[in-house]
Structures are given as C-alpha cells and as structure tokens.
Tab-separated table of C-alpha atoms in Angstrom:
chain	number	residue	atom	x	y	z
A	5	MET	CA	91.730	42.941	179.317
A	6	SER	CA	90.696	43.000	175.699
A	7	SER	CA	90.976	39.885	173.492
A	8	ILE	CA	93.771	41.611	171.448
A	9	LYS	CA	95.653	42.265	174.629
A	10	GLU	CA	95.144	38.778	175.587
A	11	ARG	CA	96.453	37.286	172.331
A	12	GLN	CA	99.322	39.611	172.618
A	13	ARG	CA	100.268	38.484	176.080
A	14	ALA	CA	99.799	34.838	175.108
A	15	CYS	CA	102.109	35.384	172.044
A	16	GLU	CA	104.776	37.114	174.273
A	17	GLU	CA	104.542	34.275	176.843
A	18	THR	CA	104.799	31.590	174.109
A	19	LEU	CA	107.930	33.236	172.493
A	20	LEU	CA	109.504	33.841	175.845
A	21	ALA	CA	109.019	30.352	177.210
A	22	ALA	CA	110.184	28.718	174.020
A	23	LEU	CA	113.320	31.091	174.195
A	24	CYS	CA	113.934	30.152	177.781
A	25	ASN	CA	113.792	26.402	177.120
A	26	GLU	CA	116.219	26.787	174.166
A	27	LEU	CA	118.702	28.739	176.280
A	28	VAL	CA	118.601	26.179	179.021
A	29	GLU	CA	119.324	23.508	176.420
A	30	ARG	CA	122.441	25.460	175.478
A	31	ASP	CA	123.466	25.541	179.186
A	32	VAL	CA	122.638	29.351	179.442
A	33	HIS	CA	121.238	29.975	182.928
A	34	ALA	CA	117.755	31.325	182.094
A	35	VAL	CA	114.506	31.437	183.989
A	36	TYR	CA	111.099	32.317	182.496
A	37	LEU	CA	109.105	34.568	184.983
A	38	ILE	CA	106.140	36.922	185.222
A	39	GLU	CA	106.847	40.027	186.952
A	40	ASP	CA	104.698	41.604	189.657
A	41	ASN	CA	102.963	43.722	187.077
A	42	GLY	CA	102.177	40.784	184.919
A	43	ARG	CA	104.980	41.326	182.307
A	44	PRO	CA	106.560	38.065	181.121
A	45	GLY	CA	110.283	37.878	180.670
A	46	VAL	CA	113.246	35.626	180.783
A	47	GLU	CA	116.022	36.333	183.383
A	48	VAL	CA	119.503	35.363	182.021
A	49	LEU	CA	122.636	35.403	183.851
A	50	ASP	CA	125.997	36.283	182.158
A	51	VAL	CA	129.491	34.763	182.947
A	52	ALA	CA	129.842	37.168	185.893
A	53	GLY	CA	126.459	36.235	187.403
A	54	LEU	CA	124.847	39.612	186.331
A	55	ALA	CA	121.150	39.177	185.418
A	56	ARG	CA	119.337	40.689	182.631
A	57	ARG	CA	115.744	40.210	181.515
A	58	VAL	CA	114.945	39.552	178.041
A	59	TYR	CA	111.490	40.822	176.833
A	60	VAL	CA	109.342	40.795	173.701
A	61	HIS	CA	108.593	43.843	171.763
A	62	LEU	CA	105.886	42.427	169.412
A	63	GLU	CA	105.306	45.627	167.287
A	64	PHE	CA	108.972	45.418	166.150
A	65	ARG	CA	109.280	41.661	166.460
A	66	TRP	CA	112.301	41.849	168.740
A	67	PHE	CA	113.789	39.991	171.779
A	68	TYR	CA	115.468	42.822	173.733
A	69	TRP	CA	117.534	43.053	176.933
A	70	GLY	CA	118.326	46.697	176.950
A	71	ASP	CA	117.806	50.006	174.979
A	72	GLN	CA	121.106	49.928	172.868
A	73	PRO	CA	120.834	48.785	169.130
A	74	ASP	CA	123.084	45.870	169.982
A	75	GLU	CA	120.724	44.779	172.793
A	76	ARG	CA	117.874	43.438	170.531
A	77	VAL	CA	117.429	40.793	168.015
A	78	SER	CA	114.620	39.516	165.652
A	79	CYS	CA	112.329	37.239	167.278
A	80	LEU	CA	111.192	35.946	163.689
A	81	GLN	CA	114.532	34.049	163.454
A	82	VAL	CA	114.770	32.116	166.624
A	83	PRO	CA	118.048	30.316	166.059
A	84	ALA	CA	119.911	33.637	165.299
A	85	ALA	CA	118.248	35.106	168.217
A	86	LEU	CA	119.434	32.239	170.596
A	87	GLU	CA	122.906	32.629	169.334
A	88	ARG	CA	123.038	36.423	169.718
A	89	ILE	CA	121.631	36.240	173.335
A	90	GLN	CA	124.004	33.339	174.197
A	91	GLN	CA	126.904	35.381	172.801
A	92	ALA	CA	125.959	38.392	174.705
A	93	ALA	CA	125.726	36.564	177.954
A	94	GLN	CA	129.079	34.861	177.468
A	95	ALA	CA	130.621	38.314	176.755
A	96	GLY	CA	128.919	39.669	179.716
A	97	TRP	CA	126.106	42.223	179.921
A	98	ARG	CA	126.833	45.906	180.111
A	99	ASN	CA	127.743	47.046	183.597
A	100	GLU	CA	124.992	49.462	183.655
A	101	GLU	CA	121.316	49.450	184.631
A	102	GLN	CA	119.308	47.804	182.036
A	103	GLY	CA	117.638	50.136	179.583
A	104	GLU	CA	114.048	49.824	178.624
A	105	LEU	CA	112.721	50.204	175.092
A	106	SER	CA	109.595	52.228	174.925
A	107	PHE	CA	107.782	53.220	171.892
A	108	ASN	CA	104.312	54.554	171.904
A	109	LEU	CA	103.026	53.807	168.453
A	110	SER	CA	99.638	55.507	169.029
A	111	GLN	CA	101.618	58.756	169.579
A	112	LEU	CA	103.518	58.250	166.570
A	113	ALA	CA	100.579	57.640	164.495
A	114	GLU	CA	98.670	60.757	166.013
A	115	ALA	CA	101.861	62.758	164.968
A	116	TYR	CA	101.398	62.011	161.304
A	117	ARG	CA	97.600	62.420	161.150
A	118	LEU	CA	96.541	65.201	158.922
C-alpha cells in the first residue's frame, strides 16, 4: 500500500473510532470493526435491532450508511454528524439492503480532460 493510501486508511480509522466512541457514550449500540477486506466501519443497531454500517467517504468528507441523500452527513462537523446518525438509528434504518456510495473520481477527471 502506498503511503497516501496508508494515511487515508489511518484517517478513516481515526474518524470512525472516534465516531463509535461518541455514539456509545450516547447509548447508541455501535461497534467499530474492520471488515474481511480491510475496510473500517462502525456497525450501528437501530431501535428494531437492524444493523447498518457507517463508513467514511474521504473525498467528500462524509460519514454515510447508505446511498440515499439523507444517509450521509459531513464528518467535518462531528457533533452534528453524531446527532444525525443517532436520530437515524432511533427512527430506524430503511428496511432495504444497505446501498453503497461509489464515486470513481479518476474516471470523472478523465472525462473532463481535453
């Protein structure tokens, strides 16, 4: 892994570990984890016991737990992000499979090269 990738991963891990700790302090059932593919995340249970994983999208500075516009929040304002994630968990996650955000910024950059 390149040093940039390593720094990005370290940043993701730091943000998510802090998010998890703060959610637990708010009595939200949250567990920090590293998936089998090495991806860090925070698993959060809603009021019905349904789990969603919260991830970080560094390029857009988001915490996100799905692919819908109301399933992401800025990670630059952690208190507001905590409040939004806590509210979403208390209201209950969508009863659908968790969507995944996928933006390939290098493909976007290539599209605009002249």
